[in-house]
PDB file of C-alpha atoms in Angstrom:
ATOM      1  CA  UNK A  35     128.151 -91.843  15.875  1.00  0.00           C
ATOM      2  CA  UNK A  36     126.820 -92.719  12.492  1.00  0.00           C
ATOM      3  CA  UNK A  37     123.583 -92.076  10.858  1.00  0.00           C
ATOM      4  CA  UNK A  38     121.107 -95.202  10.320  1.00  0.00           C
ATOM      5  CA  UNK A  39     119.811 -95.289   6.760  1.00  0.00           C
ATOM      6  CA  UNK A  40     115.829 -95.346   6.841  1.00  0.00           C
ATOM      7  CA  UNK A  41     114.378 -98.330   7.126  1.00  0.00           C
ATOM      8  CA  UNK A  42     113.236 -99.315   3.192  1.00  0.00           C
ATOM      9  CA  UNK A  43     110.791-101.931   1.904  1.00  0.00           C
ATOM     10  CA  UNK A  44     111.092-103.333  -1.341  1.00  0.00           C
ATOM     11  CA  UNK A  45     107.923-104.724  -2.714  1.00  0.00           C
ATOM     12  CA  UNK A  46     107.846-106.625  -6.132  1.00  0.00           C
ATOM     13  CA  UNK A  47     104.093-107.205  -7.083  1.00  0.00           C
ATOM     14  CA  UNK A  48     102.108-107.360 -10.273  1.00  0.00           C
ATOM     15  CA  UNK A  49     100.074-104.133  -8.887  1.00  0.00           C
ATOM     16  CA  UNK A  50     102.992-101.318  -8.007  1.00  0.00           C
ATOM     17  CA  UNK A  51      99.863 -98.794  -7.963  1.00  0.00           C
ATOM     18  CA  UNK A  52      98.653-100.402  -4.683  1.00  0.00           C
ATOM     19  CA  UNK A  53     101.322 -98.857  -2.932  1.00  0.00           C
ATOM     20  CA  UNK A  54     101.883 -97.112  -0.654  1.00  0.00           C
ATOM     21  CA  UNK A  55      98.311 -97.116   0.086  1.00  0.00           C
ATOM     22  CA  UNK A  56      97.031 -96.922   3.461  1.00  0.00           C
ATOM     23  CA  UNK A  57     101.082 -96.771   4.511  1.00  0.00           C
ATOM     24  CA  UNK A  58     100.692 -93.206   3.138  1.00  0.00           C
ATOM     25  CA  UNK A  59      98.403 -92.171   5.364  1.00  0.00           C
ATOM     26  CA  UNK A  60      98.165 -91.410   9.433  1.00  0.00           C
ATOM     27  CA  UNK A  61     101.215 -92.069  11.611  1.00  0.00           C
ATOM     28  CA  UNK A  62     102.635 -94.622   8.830  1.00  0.00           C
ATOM     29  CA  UNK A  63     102.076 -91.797   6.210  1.00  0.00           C
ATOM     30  CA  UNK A  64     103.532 -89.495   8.400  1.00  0.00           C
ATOM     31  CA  UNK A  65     107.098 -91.108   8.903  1.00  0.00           C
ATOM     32  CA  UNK A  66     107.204 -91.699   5.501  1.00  0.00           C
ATOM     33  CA  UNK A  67     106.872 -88.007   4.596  1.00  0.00           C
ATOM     34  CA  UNK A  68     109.312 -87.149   7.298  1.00  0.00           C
ATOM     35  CA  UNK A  69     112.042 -89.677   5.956  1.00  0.00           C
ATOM     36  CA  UNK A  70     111.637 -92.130   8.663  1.00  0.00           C
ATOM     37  CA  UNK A  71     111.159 -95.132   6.077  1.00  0.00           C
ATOM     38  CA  UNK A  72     110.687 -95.493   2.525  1.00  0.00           C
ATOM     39  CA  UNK A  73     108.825 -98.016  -0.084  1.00  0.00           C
ATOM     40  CA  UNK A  74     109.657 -99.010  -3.689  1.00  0.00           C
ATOM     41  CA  UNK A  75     107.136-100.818  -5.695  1.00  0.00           C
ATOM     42  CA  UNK A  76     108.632-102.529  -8.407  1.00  0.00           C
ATOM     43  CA  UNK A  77     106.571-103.955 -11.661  1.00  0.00           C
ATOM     44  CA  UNK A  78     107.294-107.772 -11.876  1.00  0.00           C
ATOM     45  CA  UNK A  79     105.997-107.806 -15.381  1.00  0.00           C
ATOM     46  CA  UNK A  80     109.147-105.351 -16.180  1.00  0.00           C
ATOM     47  CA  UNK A  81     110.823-108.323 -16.209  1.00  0.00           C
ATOM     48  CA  UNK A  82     108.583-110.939 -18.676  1.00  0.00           C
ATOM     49  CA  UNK A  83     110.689-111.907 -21.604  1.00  0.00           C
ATOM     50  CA  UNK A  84     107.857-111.979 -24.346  1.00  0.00           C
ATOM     51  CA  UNK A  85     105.968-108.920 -26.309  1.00  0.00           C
ATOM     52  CA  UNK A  86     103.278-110.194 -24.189  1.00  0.00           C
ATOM     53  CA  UNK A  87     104.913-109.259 -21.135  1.00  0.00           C
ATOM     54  CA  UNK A  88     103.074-112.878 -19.526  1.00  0.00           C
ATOM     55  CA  UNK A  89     104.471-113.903 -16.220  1.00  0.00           C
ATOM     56  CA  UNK A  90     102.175-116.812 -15.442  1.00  0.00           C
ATOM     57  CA  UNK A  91     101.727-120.231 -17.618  1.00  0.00           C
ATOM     58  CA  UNK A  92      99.590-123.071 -16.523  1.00  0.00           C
ATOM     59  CA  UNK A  93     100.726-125.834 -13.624  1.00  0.00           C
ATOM     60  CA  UNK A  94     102.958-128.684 -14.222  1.00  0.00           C
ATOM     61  CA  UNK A  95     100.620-131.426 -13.459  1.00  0.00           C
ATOM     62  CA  UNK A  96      97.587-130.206 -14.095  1.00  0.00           C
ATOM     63  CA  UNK A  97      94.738-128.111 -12.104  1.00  0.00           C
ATOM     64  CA  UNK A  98      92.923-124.469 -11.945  1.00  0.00           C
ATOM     65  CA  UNK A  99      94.601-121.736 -12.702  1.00  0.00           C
ATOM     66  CA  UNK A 100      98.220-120.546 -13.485  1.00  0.00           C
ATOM     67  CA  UNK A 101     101.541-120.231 -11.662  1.00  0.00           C
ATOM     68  CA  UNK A 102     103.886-117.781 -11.767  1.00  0.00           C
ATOM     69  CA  UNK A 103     106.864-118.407 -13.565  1.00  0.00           C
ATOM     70  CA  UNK A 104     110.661-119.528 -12.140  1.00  0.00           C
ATOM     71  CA  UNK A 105     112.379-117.292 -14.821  1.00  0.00           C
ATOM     72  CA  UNK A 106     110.229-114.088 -14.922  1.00  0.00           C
ATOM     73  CA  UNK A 107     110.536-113.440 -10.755  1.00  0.00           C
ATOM     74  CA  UNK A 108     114.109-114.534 -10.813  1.00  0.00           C
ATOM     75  CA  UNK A 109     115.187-111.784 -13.037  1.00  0.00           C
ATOM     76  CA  UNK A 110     112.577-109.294 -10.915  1.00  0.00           C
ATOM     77  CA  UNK A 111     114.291-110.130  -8.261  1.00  0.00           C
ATOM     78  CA  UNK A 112     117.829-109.798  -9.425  1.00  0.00           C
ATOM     79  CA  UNK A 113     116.583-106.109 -11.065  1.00  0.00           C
ATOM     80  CA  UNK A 114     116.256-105.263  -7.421  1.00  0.00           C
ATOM     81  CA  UNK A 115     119.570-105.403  -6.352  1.00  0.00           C
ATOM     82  CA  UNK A 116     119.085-105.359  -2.908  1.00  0.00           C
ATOM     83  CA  UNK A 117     122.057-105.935  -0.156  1.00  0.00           C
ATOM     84  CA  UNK A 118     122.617-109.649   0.851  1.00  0.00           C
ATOM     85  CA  UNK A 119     121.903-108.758   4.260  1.00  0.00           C
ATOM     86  CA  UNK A 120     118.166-107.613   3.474  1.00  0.00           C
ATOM     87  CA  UNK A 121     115.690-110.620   3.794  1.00  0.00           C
ATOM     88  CA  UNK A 122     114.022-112.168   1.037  1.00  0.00           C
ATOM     89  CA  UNK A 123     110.544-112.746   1.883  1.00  0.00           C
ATOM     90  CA  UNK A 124     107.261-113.938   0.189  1.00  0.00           C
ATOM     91  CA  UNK A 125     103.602-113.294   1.373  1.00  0.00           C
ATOM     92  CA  UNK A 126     102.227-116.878   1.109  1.00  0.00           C
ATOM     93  CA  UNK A 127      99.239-119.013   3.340  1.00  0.00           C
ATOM     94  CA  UNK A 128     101.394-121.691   3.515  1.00  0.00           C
ATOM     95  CA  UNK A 129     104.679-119.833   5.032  1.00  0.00           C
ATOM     96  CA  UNK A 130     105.188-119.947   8.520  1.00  0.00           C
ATOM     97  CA  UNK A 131     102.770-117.339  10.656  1.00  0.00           C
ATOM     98  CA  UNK A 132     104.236-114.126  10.937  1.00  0.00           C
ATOM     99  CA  UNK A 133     104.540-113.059  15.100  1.00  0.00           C
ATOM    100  CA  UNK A 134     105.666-110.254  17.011  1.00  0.00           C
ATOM    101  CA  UNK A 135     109.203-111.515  17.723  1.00  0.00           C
ATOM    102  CA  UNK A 136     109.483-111.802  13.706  1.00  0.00           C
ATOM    103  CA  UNK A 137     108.188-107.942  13.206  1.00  0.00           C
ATOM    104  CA  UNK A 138     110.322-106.594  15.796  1.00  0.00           C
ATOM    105  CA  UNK A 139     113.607-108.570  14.121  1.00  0.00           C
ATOM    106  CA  UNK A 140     112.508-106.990  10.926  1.00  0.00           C
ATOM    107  CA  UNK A 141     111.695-103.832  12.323  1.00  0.00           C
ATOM    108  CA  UNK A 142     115.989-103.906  13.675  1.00  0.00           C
ATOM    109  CA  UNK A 143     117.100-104.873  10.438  1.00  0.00           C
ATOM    110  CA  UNK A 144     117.495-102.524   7.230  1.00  0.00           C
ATOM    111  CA  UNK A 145     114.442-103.656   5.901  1.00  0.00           C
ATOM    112  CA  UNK A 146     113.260-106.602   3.621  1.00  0.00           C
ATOM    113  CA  UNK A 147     112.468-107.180   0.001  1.00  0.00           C
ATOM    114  CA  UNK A 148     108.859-108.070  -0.318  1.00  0.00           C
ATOM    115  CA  UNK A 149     107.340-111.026  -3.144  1.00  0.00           C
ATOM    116  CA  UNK A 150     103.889-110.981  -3.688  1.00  0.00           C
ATOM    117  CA  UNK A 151     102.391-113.595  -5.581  1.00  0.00           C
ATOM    118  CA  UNK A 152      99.289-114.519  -7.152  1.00  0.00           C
ATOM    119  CA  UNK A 153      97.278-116.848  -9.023  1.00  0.00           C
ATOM    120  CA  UNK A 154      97.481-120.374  -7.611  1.00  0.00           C
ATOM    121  CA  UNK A 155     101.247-119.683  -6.288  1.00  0.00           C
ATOM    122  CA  UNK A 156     104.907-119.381  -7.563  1.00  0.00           C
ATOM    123  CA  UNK A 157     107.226-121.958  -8.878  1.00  0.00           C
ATOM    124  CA  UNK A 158     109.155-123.615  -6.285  1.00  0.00           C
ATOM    125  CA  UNK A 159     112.009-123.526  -8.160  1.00  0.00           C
ATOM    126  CA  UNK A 160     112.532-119.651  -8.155  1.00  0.00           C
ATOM    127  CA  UNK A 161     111.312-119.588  -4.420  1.00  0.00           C
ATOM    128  CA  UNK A 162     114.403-122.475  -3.183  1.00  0.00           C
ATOM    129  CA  UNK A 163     116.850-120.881  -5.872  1.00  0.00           C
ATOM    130  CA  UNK A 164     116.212-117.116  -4.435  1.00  0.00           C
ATOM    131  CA  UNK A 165     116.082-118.194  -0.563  1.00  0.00           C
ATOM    132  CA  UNK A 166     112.290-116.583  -0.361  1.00  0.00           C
ATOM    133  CA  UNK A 167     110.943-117.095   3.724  1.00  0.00           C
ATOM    134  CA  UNK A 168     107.468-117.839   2.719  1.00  0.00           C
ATOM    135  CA  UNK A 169     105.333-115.653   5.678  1.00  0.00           C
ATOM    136  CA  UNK A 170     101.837-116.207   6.195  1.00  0.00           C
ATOM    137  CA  UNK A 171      99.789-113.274   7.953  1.00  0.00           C
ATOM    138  CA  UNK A 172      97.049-116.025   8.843  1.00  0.00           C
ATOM    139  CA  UNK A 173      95.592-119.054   8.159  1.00  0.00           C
ATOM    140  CA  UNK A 174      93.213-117.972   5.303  1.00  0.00           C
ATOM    141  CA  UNK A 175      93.582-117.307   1.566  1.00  0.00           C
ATOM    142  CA  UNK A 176      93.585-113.505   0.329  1.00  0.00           C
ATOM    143  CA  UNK A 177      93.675-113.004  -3.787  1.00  0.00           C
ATOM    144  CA  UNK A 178      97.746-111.898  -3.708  1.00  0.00           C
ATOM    145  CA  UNK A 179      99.854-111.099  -1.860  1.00  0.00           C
ATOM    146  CA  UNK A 180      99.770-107.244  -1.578  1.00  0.00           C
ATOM    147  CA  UNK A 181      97.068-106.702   1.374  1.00  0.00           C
ATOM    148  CA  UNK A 182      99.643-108.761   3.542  1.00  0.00           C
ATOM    149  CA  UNK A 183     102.886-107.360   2.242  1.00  0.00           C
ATOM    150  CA  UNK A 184     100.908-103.875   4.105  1.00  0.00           C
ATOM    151  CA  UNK A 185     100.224-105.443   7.324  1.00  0.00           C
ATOM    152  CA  UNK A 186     103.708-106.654   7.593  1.00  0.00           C
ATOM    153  CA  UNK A 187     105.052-103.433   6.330  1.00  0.00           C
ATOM    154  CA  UNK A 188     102.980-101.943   8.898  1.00  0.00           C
ATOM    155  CA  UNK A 189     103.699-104.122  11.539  1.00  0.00           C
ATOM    156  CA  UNK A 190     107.339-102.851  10.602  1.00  0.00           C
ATOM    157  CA  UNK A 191     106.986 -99.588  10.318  1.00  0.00           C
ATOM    158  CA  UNK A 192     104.596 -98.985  13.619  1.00  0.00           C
ATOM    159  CA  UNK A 193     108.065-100.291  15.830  1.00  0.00           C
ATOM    160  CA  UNK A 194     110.410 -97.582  14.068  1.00  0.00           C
ATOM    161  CA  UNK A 195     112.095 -94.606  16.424  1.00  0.00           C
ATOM    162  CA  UNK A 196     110.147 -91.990  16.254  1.00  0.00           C
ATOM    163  CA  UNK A 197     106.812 -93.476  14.354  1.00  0.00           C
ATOM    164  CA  UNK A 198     104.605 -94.932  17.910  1.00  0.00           C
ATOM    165  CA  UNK A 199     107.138 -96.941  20.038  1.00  0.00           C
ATOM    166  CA  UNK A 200     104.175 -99.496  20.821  1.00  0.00           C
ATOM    167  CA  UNK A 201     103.752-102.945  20.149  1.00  0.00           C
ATOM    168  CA  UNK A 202     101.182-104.419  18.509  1.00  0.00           C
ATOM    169  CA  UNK A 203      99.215-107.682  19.085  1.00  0.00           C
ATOM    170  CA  UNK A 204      98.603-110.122  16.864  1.00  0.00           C
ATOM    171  CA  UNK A 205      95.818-112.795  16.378  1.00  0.00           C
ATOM    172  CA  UNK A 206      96.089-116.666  14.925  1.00  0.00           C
ATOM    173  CA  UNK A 207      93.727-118.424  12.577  1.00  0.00           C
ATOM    174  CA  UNK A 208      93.693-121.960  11.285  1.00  0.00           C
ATOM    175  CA  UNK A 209      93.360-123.467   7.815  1.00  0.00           C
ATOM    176  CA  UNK A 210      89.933-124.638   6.415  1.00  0.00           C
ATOM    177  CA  UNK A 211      91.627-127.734   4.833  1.00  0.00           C
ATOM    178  CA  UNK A 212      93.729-128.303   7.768  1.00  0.00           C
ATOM    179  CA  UNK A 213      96.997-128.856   5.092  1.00  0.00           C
ATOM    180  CA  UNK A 214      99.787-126.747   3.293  1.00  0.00           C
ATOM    181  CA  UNK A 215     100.241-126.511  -0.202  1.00  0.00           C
ATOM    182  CA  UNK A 216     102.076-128.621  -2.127  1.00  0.00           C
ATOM    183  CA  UNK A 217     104.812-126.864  -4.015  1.00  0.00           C
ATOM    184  CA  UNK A 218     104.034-125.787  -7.500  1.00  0.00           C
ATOM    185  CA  UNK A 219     106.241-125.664 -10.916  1.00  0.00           C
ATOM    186  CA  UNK A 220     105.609-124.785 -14.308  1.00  0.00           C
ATOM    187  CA  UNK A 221     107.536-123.949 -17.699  1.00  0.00           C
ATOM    188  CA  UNK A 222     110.745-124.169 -18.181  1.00  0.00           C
ATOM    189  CA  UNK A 223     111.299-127.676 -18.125  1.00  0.00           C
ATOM    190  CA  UNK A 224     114.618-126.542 -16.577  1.00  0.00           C
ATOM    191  CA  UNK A 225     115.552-123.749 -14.154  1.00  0.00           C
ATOM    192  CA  UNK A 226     118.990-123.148 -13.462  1.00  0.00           C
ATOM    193  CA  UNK A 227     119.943-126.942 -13.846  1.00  0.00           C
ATOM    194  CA  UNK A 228     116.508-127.885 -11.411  1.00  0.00           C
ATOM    195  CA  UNK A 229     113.869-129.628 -13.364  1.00  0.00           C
ATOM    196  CA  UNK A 230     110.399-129.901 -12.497  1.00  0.00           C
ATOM    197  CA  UNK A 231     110.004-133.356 -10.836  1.00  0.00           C
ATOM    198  CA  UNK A 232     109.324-136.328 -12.797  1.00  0.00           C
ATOM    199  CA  UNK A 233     106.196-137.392 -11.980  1.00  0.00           C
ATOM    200  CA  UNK A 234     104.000-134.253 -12.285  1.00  0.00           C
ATOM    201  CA  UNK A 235     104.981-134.484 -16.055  1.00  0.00           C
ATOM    202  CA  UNK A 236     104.573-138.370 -15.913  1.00  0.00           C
ATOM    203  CA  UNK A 237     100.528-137.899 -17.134  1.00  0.00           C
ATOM    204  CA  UNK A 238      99.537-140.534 -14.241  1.00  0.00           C
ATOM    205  CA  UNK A 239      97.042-138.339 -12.561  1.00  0.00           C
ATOM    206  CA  UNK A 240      96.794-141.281  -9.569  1.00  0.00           C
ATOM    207  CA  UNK A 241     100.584-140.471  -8.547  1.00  0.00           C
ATOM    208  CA  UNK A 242     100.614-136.574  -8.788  1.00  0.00           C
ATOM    209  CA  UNK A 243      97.678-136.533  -6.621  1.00  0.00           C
ATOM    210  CA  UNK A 244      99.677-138.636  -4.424  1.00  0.00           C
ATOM    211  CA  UNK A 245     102.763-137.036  -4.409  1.00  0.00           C
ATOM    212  CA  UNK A 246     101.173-133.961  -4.039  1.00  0.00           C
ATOM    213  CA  UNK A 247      98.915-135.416  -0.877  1.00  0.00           C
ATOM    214  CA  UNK A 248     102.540-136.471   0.658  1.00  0.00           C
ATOM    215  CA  UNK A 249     104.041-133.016  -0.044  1.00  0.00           C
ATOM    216  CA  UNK A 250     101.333-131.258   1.452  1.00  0.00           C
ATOM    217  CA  UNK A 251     101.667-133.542   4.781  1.00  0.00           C
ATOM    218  CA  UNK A 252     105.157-133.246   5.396  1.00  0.00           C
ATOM    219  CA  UNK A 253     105.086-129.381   4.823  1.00  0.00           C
ATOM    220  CA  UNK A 254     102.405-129.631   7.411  1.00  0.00           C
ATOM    221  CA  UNK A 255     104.207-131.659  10.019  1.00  0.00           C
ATOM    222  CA  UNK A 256     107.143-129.794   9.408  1.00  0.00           C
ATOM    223  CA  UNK A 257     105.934-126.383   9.487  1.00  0.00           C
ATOM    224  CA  UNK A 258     102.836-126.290  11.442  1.00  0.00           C
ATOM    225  CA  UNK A 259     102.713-129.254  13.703  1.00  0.00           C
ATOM    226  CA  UNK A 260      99.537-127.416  15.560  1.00  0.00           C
ATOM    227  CA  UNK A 261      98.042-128.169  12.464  1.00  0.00           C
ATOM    228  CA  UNK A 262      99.137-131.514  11.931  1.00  0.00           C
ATOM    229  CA  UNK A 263      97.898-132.391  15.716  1.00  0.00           C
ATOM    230  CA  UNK A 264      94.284-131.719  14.576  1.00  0.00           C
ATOM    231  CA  UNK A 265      94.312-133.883  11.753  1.00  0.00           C
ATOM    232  CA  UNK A 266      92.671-137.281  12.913  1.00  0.00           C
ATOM    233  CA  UNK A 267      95.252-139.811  12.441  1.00  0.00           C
ATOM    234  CA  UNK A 268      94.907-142.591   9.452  1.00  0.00           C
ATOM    235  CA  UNK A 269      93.259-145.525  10.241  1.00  0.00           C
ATOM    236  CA  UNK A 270      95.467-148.555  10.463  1.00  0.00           C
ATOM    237  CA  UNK A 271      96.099-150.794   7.271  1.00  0.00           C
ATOM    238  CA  UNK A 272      95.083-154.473   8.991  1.00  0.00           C
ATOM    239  CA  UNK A 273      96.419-157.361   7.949  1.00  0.00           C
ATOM    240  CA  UNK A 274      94.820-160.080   5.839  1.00  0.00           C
ATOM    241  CA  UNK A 275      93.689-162.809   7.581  1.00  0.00           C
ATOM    242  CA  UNK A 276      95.262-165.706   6.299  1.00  0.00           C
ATOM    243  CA  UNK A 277      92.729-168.869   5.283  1.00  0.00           C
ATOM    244  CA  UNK A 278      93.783-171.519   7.173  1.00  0.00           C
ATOM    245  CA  UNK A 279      94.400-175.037   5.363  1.00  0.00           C
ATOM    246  CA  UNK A 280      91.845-177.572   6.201  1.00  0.00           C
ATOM    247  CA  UNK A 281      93.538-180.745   7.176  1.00  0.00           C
ATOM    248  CA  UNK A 282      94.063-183.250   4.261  1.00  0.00           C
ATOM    249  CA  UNK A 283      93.054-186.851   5.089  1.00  0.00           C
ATOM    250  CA  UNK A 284      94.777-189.830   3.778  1.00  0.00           C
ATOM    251  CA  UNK A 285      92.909-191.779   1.390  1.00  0.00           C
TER     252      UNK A 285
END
């Protein structure tokens, strides 16, 4: 018989000092000081490639705040090194809602590397080009990702031999805005051969806001279709009535 290697979370975040945190305390604390599972917090701004260590720039498009940027989490991610079987996931409100099923396949596995982002969101670039499974802890908005990297972790860690060996519930809450985000992108120009797309460098602020609209509705349907049920449906373009000729009379 061979010996399982503890369960280990990876966690890349812009705060490494908020871990482990409340993990390092009662029966999570507990297993961790006995070996039962371990944490690394890892520094994405270790991996910025200026003397001003910046890992956000502003959104291709336009709009508040910043994004993160394609290049800087790529190479935190690749610093990791973590096995190919591990999953990639990132802490996001638009990912699909974490469940029970999900923490108990995670809880099985050897553990997953963790993204948290910030600001208004990460470039979709890095997220396709690093196969991130955006997971959303519920249907609000928290400043970054860290407080729900912990209740996944804990979720995790609660299901462990030898930790508690009971399940935990979970509850469901909905969006305010009753859409998705759209996917974001900033600098470089070019990722890895993937630009960002055309028209949210095109300066026509009438077609970003509509390609953006579209995004956010198919990411919707697609992902959350409880969502999409409660939106109330368009109402239908009508037709022009068409004038109808008055009869000519011959002079």
């Amino acid at each position: 018989m061979t010996n399982r290697s503890p369960w280990r979370a990876t966690v890349l975040t812009l705060f490494p000092e908020m871990f482990p945190g409340p993990l390092g305390v009662s029966l999570a604390g507990r297993a961790l000081a006995s070996g039962l599972w371990e944490i690394e917090a890892r520094d994405i701004r270790a991996s910025a490639i200026d003397r001003h260590r910046s890992v956000d720039d502003t959104p291709a498009g336009g709009g508040p705040g910043m994004v993160l940027r394609a290049d800087v989490l790529a190479a935190a991610i690749d610093a990791a090194e973590i096995a190919p079987e591990r999953p990639r996931l990132l802490m996001s409100p638009r990912g699909r809602p974490l469940t029970q099923a999900r923490v108990t396949e995670l809880a099985q596995g050897p553990g997953p590397l963790i993204v948290c982002g910030r600001f208004e969101g990460i470039d979709q670039r890095v997220i396709d080009a690093r196969g991130l499974e955006e997971v959303s802890i519920g249907d609000y908005v928290l400043s970054g990702g860290e407080i729900a990297a912990l209740a996944l972790i804990d979720a995790c860690v609660r299901l462990l031999p030898g930790v508690m060996g009971k399940e935990a519930s979970g509850t469901e809450e909905s969006f305010s805005d009753g859409l998705l985000e759209y996917p974001q992108y900033t600098r470089p120009q070019q990722f890895e051969g993937v630009p960002i797309p055309e028209i949210l460098t095109s300066g026509d602020h009438a077609k970003v806001a509509a390609w953006r609209r579209a995004q956010s509705e198919a990411l919707t349907k697609a992902r959350r279709p409880d969502l999409w049920a409660q939106i109330p449906p368009k109402p239908p373009n009508r037709p022009r009535r068409q004038k109808t000729p008055k009869n000519k009379t011959d002079g």
